[in-house]
């Protein structure tokens, strides 16, 4: 890990990439420690990146959070502060923290900005507060901010272990293969840029509490996680793509059957998913996934990414395309 920290002013800066899950996390077994009901598998995605600076000035008072060039909203700042409280408690600090963070992609629209955001914040803040970490404990700290952030600490192909310890000490993410292991791509269509209507936590909890399909989704995940890991090791894109589509559809089936049902797709998403299946019938290796937002994400080999990007751009309603490839884990930056 590349280390850069200004000792005199206790500043640290870190950067982390977003990730997309191919075996989905969707349900908590413990909200206090943000522990998942099942494991998940993801790919860390460059160039979707959050960069965060943290300054500890020794002053008491409220944390100050800048998102991009502007002061962040009250709910965003409160979420960051709740996470910083955990780290302050660990470090025995009472100082406020000034956080400056920016994403190079739309925030809170189902593109995992909370994953890259809390991963970068966990790395910068533990460093500035002098909290000793290992890659595993850093992933577990990031998990406390946002579950999927645990998976943005390691790079490449990543598994987040569900774990069984009540305090979550065995629920961290680790890389099962480095970014260079396999030339795949995720082609992401931007089907809407506004913030999503339902937060992931709200959607997960309502799904757990009211959806008759929630238990089936959780119970089947361990099997698909084991199969997906084999597919990654064997570089078997047909198998991984098939599992990714299944896991995404099973997750969305569970949310749709909650009461009231949660529908993350918009008409553009649905059109894109149908198109991906048509391209497959045409002989192109493309498989979709979709998270707690409307953006369709297409798994393909890196060699097919340009063709897929051109096709996805033609789907009515797609505003933009981002092509991502396996990226490095979180690092401290200058
Ligand atoms: O970002 P979180 O921790 O609130 O959870 C996001 C969950 C999904 O993106 C819908 C699925 C996943 O595994 O990333």
Coordinates of C-alpha atoms and ligand atoms in Angstrom, one line a residue:
X1 CA 0.0 0.0 0.0
X2 CA 1.3 3.4 -0.9
X3 CA 1.5 5.6 2.2
X4 CA 1.3 9.4 2.2
X5 CA 0.3 11.4 5.3
X6 CA 1.2 14.9 6.5
X7 CA 2.2 14.2 10.2
X8 CA 2.2 17.8 11.3
X9 CA -1.3 18.6 10.2
X10 CA -2.8 15.1 10.4
X11 CA -4.1 15.1 6.9
X12 CA -4.5 12.0 4.7
X13 CA -5.8 11.5 1.3
X14 CA -7.0 8.2 -0.3
X15 CA -8.7 7.0 -3.5
X16 CA -10.9 3.9 -4.1
X17 CA -12.7 2.5 -7.1
X18 CA -16.4 1.5 -7.1
X19 CA -17.3 -2.1 -7.6
X20 CA -20.1 -4.1 -9.1
X21 CA -21.4 -7.3 -7.6
X22 CA -21.9 -10.3 -9.8
X23 CA -23.2 -12.3 -6.9
X24 CA -25.3 -9.7 -5.0
X25 CA -25.4 -8.7 -1.4
X26 CA -28.9 -7.8 -0.5
X27 CA -29.8 -8.3 3.2
X28 CA -28.2 -7.7 6.6
X29 CA -28.0 -10.2 9.4
X30 CA -27.0 -7.4 11.8
X31 CA -27.5 -3.7 11.2
X32 CA -25.3 -2.5 14.1
X33 CA -22.2 -4.0 12.5
X34 CA -23.5 -3.9 9.0
X35 CA -23.1 -7.7 8.5
X36 CA -24.4 -9.4 5.4
X37 CA -26.9 -12.3 5.5
X38 CA -24.8 -14.0 2.7
X39 CA -21.5 -13.5 1.0
X40 CA -21.0 -11.7 -2.4
X41 CA -18.6 -11.5 -5.3
X42 CA -17.6 -8.3 -7.1
X43 CA -15.2 -6.7 -9.5
X44 CA -13.4 -3.5 -8.5
X45 CA -14.0 -1.0 -11.3
X46 CA -11.6 1.5 -12.8
X47 CA -12.1 4.3 -13.8
X48 CA -15.1 4.9 -11.4
X49 CA -13.3 6.5 -8.5
X50 CA -13.8 8.5 -5.3
X51 CA -11.0 10.6 -4.0
X52 CA -11.2 11.8 -0.4
X53 CA -9.1 14.1 1.8
X54 CA -9.4 14.1 5.5
X55 CA -8.0 16.8 7.9
X56 CA -8.0 16.4 11.7
X57 CA -7.6 19.9 13.2
X58 CA -7.9 19.0 16.9
X59 CA -10.9 21.3 17.2
X60 CA -14.1 20.1 18.8
X61 CA -17.4 20.7 16.9
X62 CA -19.3 19.4 13.9
X63 CA -17.6 17.6 11.1
X64 CA -17.5 19.6 7.8
X65 CA -18.0 17.6 4.6
X66 CA -17.6 18.9 1.1
X67 CA -18.9 16.8 -1.8
X68 CA -17.4 18.0 -5.1
X69 CA -17.1 21.8 -4.8
X70 CA -20.0 22.3 -2.4
X71 CA -20.9 21.6 1.2
X72 CA -22.6 18.2 1.4
X73 CA -26.3 17.8 2.3
X74 CA -27.2 17.4 6.0
X75 CA -28.1 13.7 5.6
X76 CA -24.9 12.9 3.7
X77 CA -22.8 14.8 6.3
X78 CA -24.7 13.0 9.2
X79 CA -23.9 9.6 7.6
X80 CA -20.2 10.5 7.2
X81 CA -20.2 11.7 10.9
X82 CA -21.7 8.5 12.2
X83 CA -19.0 6.6 10.5
X84 CA -16.3 9.0 11.8
X85 CA -17.7 8.6 15.3
X86 CA -16.8 4.9 15.2
X87 CA -13.2 5.7 14.2
X88 CA -12.9 8.5 16.7
X89 CA -14.0 6.2 19.4
X90 CA -11.4 3.6 18.4
X91 CA -8.7 6.4 18.3
X92 CA -9.8 8.1 21.5
X93 CA -10.2 11.4 19.5
X94 CA -12.7 14.1 20.0
X95 CA -11.6 16.3 17.1
X96 CA -13.9 17.3 14.3
X97 CA -12.9 16.1 10.8
X98 CA -13.0 18.1 7.6
X99 CA -13.7 15.8 4.7
X100 CA -13.4 16.8 1.0
X101 CA -14.6 14.1 -1.3
X102 CA -15.4 13.8 -5.0
X103 CA -16.6 11.2 -7.4
X104 CA -15.7 11.1 -11.1
X105 CA -19.2 9.6 -11.8
X106 CA -22.9 10.3 -10.7
X107 CA -23.4 10.1 -7.0
X108 CA -26.1 7.8 -5.4
X109 CA -27.6 6.6 -8.7
X110 CA -26.9 2.9 -8.3
X111 CA -23.2 3.2 -9.4
X112 CA -21.8 2.3 -6.0
X113 CA -20.6 5.7 -4.9
X114 CA -21.1 4.7 -1.3
X115 CA -18.8 1.7 -1.9
X116 CA -15.9 3.8 -3.3
X117 CA -16.8 6.7 -1.0
X118 CA -16.6 4.8 2.3
X119 CA -13.6 2.8 1.2
X120 CA -11.7 6.0 0.4
X121 CA -12.9 7.6 3.7
X122 CA -12.0 4.5 5.8
X123 CA -8.5 4.4 4.4
X124 CA -7.9 8.2 4.7
X125 CA -9.5 8.6 8.2
X126 CA -7.9 5.5 9.8
X127 CA -4.6 6.8 8.6
X128 CA -5.1 10.4 9.8
X129 CA -6.4 9.1 13.2
X130 CA -3.4 6.7 13.4
X131 CA -5.6 3.6 13.7
X132 CA -3.5 0.5 12.9
X133 CA -5.1 -1.6 10.2
X134 CA -4.5 -4.7 8.1
X135 CA -6.2 -5.1 4.7
X136 CA -8.8 -7.3 6.4
X137 CA -9.6 -4.9 9.3
X138 CA -9.6 -1.9 6.8
X139 CA -12.2 -3.8 4.8
X140 CA -14.2 -4.4 8.0
X141 CA -14.0 -0.7 8.9
X142 CA -15.2 0.3 5.4
X143 CA -18.1 -2.2 5.8
X144 CA -19.4 -0.2 8.8
X145 CA -19.9 2.8 6.5
X146 CA -21.6 0.9 3.7
X147 CA -21.6 -2.9 3.2
X148 CA -20.5 -2.8 -0.4
X149 CA -17.6 -0.5 0.6
X150 CA -15.9 -3.6 2.2
X151 CA -15.4 -4.8 -1.4
X152 CA -13.8 -1.6 -2.6
X153 CA -10.7 -2.0 -0.4
X154 CA -9.2 -4.9 -2.3
X155 CA -8.6 -4.8 -6.1
X156 CA -9.6 -7.1 -9.0
X157 CA -12.0 -9.9 -8.3
X158 CA -13.3 -9.8 -4.8
X159 CA -15.2 -12.0 -2.3
X160 CA -16.9 -10.5 0.8
X161 CA -17.2 -13.3 3.4
X162 CA -20.5 -13.3 5.2
X163 CA -18.6 -14.5 8.4
X164 CA -20.3 -15.7 11.5
X165 CA -18.7 -13.8 14.4
X166 CA -21.3 -11.5 16.2
X167 CA -18.8 -8.6 16.0
X168 CA -18.2 -9.0 12.3
X169 CA -14.5 -9.5 12.7
X170 CA -14.6 -12.3 10.1
X171 CA -16.8 -10.4 7.7
X172 CA -14.4 -8.7 5.3
X173 CA -13.6 -8.7 1.6
X174 CA -10.5 -10.0 0.0
X175 CA -9.2 -10.4 -3.5
X176 CA -9.5 -13.8 -5.1
X177 CA -7.7 -12.7 -8.3
X178 CA -5.8 -9.5 -9.2
X179 CA -7.1 -7.1 -11.9
X180 CA -4.8 -8.5 -14.5
X181 CA -6.1 -12.0 -14.0
X182 CA -8.8 -11.7 -16.7
X183 CA -9.6 -9.2 -19.4
X184 CA -13.3 -8.6 -18.8
X185 CA -15.2 -5.3 -18.9
X186 CA -18.4 -3.9 -17.4
X187 CA -20.2 -1.6 -19.9
X188 CA -22.5 0.7 -17.8
X189 CA -25.4 2.6 -19.4
X190 CA -26.5 5.7 -17.6
X191 CA -30.3 5.4 -17.6
X192 CA -30.9 8.3 -15.1
X193 CA -28.6 10.6 -13.2
X194 CA -30.7 11.7 -10.2
X195 CA -30.4 10.2 -6.8
X196 CA -32.3 6.9 -6.4
X197 CA -35.7 6.9 -4.7
X198 CA -35.1 4.2 -2.1
X199 CA -31.8 3.8 -0.2
X200 CA -30.3 0.3 -0.3
X201 CA -30.7 -0.2 3.5
X202 CA -34.4 0.8 3.4
X203 CA -34.9 -1.5 0.4
X204 CA -33.0 -4.4 2.0
X205 CA -34.9 -4.2 5.3
X206 CA -38.3 -3.9 3.7
X207 CA -37.4 -6.9 1.5
X208 CA -36.3 -8.9 4.4
X209 CA -39.4 -8.0 6.4
X210 CA -42.0 -8.4 3.8
X211 CA -40.9 -10.3 0.7
X212 CA -41.8 -14.0 0.5
X213 CA -38.8 -14.5 -1.8
X214 CA -36.1 -12.9 0.4
X215 CA -35.2 -16.2 2.3
X216 CA -35.0 -18.1 -1.0
X217 CA -32.6 -15.4 -2.4
X218 CA -30.4 -15.5 0.7
X219 CA -30.4 -19.3 1.0
X220 CA -29.4 -19.8 -2.7
X221 CA -26.5 -17.3 -2.6
X222 CA -23.8 -19.5 -1.0
X223 CA -24.1 -22.0 -3.9
X224 CA -23.9 -19.3 -6.5
X225 CA -20.9 -17.7 -4.7
X226 CA -18.9 -20.9 -4.8
X227 CA -19.8 -21.4 -8.5
X228 CA -18.9 -17.8 -9.4
X229 CA -15.5 -18.2 -7.7
X230 CA -14.8 -21.2 -9.8
X231 CA -15.9 -19.3 -12.9
X232 CA -13.5 -16.5 -12.1
X233 CA -10.6 -18.9 -11.5
X234 CA -11.4 -20.8 -14.7
X235 CA -12.0 -17.5 -16.7
X236 CA -15.3 -18.9 -17.8
X237 CA -17.3 -15.9 -18.8
X238 CA -20.4 -17.9 -19.9
X239 CA -20.7 -19.4 -16.5
X240 CA -19.9 -16.1 -14.6
X241 CA -22.4 -14.2 -16.9
X242 CA -25.1 -16.8 -16.3
X243 CA -24.7 -16.6 -12.5
X244 CA -24.5 -12.7 -12.6
X245 CA -27.8 -12.5 -14.5
X246 CA -29.4 -15.0 -12.2
X247 CA -28.2 -13.3 -9.0
X248 CA -29.4 -9.9 -10.2
X249 CA -32.8 -11.1 -11.3
X250 CA -33.2 -13.1 -8.1
X251 CA -32.4 -9.9 -6.0
X252 CA -34.8 -7.8 -8.1
X253 CA -37.5 -10.5 -7.8
X254 CA -37.2 -10.4 -4.0
X255 CA -37.5 -6.5 -4.0
X256 CA -40.4 -6.6 -6.4
X257 CA -42.3 -8.9 -4.1
X258 CA -41.7 -6.7 -1.0
X259 CA -44.7 -4.7 0.3
X260 CA -44.8 -2.1 -1.1
X261 CA -42.8 -3.5 -4.0
X262 CA -39.5 -1.9 -4.9
X263 CA -38.9 -1.4 -8.6
X264 CA -35.4 -0.1 -9.4
X265 CA -35.7 -0.6 -13.2
X266 CA -37.0 2.3 -15.4
X267 CA -38.2 1.7 -19.0
X268 CA -34.7 2.3 -20.3
X269 CA -33.3 -0.4 -18.0
X270 CA -35.9 -2.9 -19.1
X271 CA -35.2 -2.1 -22.8
X272 CA -31.5 -2.6 -22.2
X273 CA -31.9 -5.9 -20.5
X274 CA -34.0 -7.3 -23.4
X275 CA -31.4 -6.0 -25.8
X276 CA -28.5 -7.7 -24.0
X277 CA -30.4 -11.0 -24.4
X278 CA -30.9 -10.3 -28.1
X279 CA -27.2 -9.6 -28.5
X280 CA -26.5 -13.0 -26.9
X281 CA -28.9 -14.6 -29.4
X282 CA -26.9 -12.8 -32.1
X283 CA -23.7 -14.6 -30.8
X284 CA -22.2 -11.8 -28.7
X285 CA -21.0 -12.7 -25.2
X286 CA -22.9 -10.2 -23.1
X287 CA -24.7 -10.6 -19.7
X288 CA -26.5 -8.0 -17.6
X289 CA -26.6 -7.1 -14.0
X290 CA -28.3 -4.2 -12.2
X291 CA -28.2 -2.8 -8.7
X292 CA -30.3 -0.6 -6.5
X293 CA -30.8 1.9 -9.3
X294 CA -31.7 1.9 -13.0
X295 CA -28.3 1.6 -14.6
X296 CA -27.9 -1.5 -16.8
X297 CA -24.4 -3.0 -16.5
X298 CA -23.2 -5.4 -19.1
X299 CA -20.5 -8.0 -18.4
X300 CA -18.4 -8.9 -21.5
X301 CA -14.9 -9.7 -22.5
X302 CA -12.7 -6.6 -22.9
X303 CA -12.4 -7.4 -26.6
X304 CA -16.2 -7.0 -27.1
X305 CA -16.5 -3.9 -24.9
X306 CA -16.4 -1.3 -27.7
X307 CA -19.1 -3.2 -29.7
X308 CA -21.3 -3.5 -26.6
X309 CA -20.8 0.2 -25.8
X310 CA -21.9 1.2 -29.3
X311 CA -25.0 -1.0 -29.1
X312 CA -25.9 0.0 -25.5
X313 CA -25.7 3.7 -26.6
X314 CA -28.4 3.1 -29.2
X315 CA -30.9 1.9 -26.5
X316 CA -33.5 4.7 -26.3
X317 CA -33.1 6.7 -23.0
X318 CA -29.4 5.8 -22.4
X319 CA -27.7 9.1 -21.7
X320 CA -24.1 8.0 -21.4
X321 CA -21.8 5.0 -21.3
X322 CA -19.0 4.2 -19.0
X323 CA -16.7 1.3 -19.8
X324 CA -15.0 -0.1 -16.7
X325 CA -12.4 -2.8 -16.3
X326 CA -11.0 -4.6 -13.2
X327 CA -9.2 -2.0 -11.0
X328 CA -6.8 -1.8 -8.1
X329 CA -7.7 -1.6 -4.5
X330 CA -7.9 1.5 -2.4
X331 CA -4.6 3.4 -1.9
X332 CA -3.4 6.4 0.0
X333 CA -2.6 9.3 -2.3
X334 CA -0.5 12.4 -2.1
Ligands
LIG1 O1 -24.0 -0.1 -1.1 P1 -24.8 -0.9 0.0 O2 -23.9 -1.4 1.0 O3 -25.9 -0.1 0.6 O4 -25.5 -2.1 -0.8 C1 -25.7 -2.2 -2.1 C2 -26.2 -3.5 -2.5 C3 -26.3 -3.7 -4.0 O5 -25.5 -2.8 -4.8 C4 -27.7 -3.6 -4.5 C5 -25.8 -5.1 -4.3 C6 -24.3 -5.3 -4.1 O6 -23.9 -6.4 -3.7 O7 -23.5 -4.4 -4.3

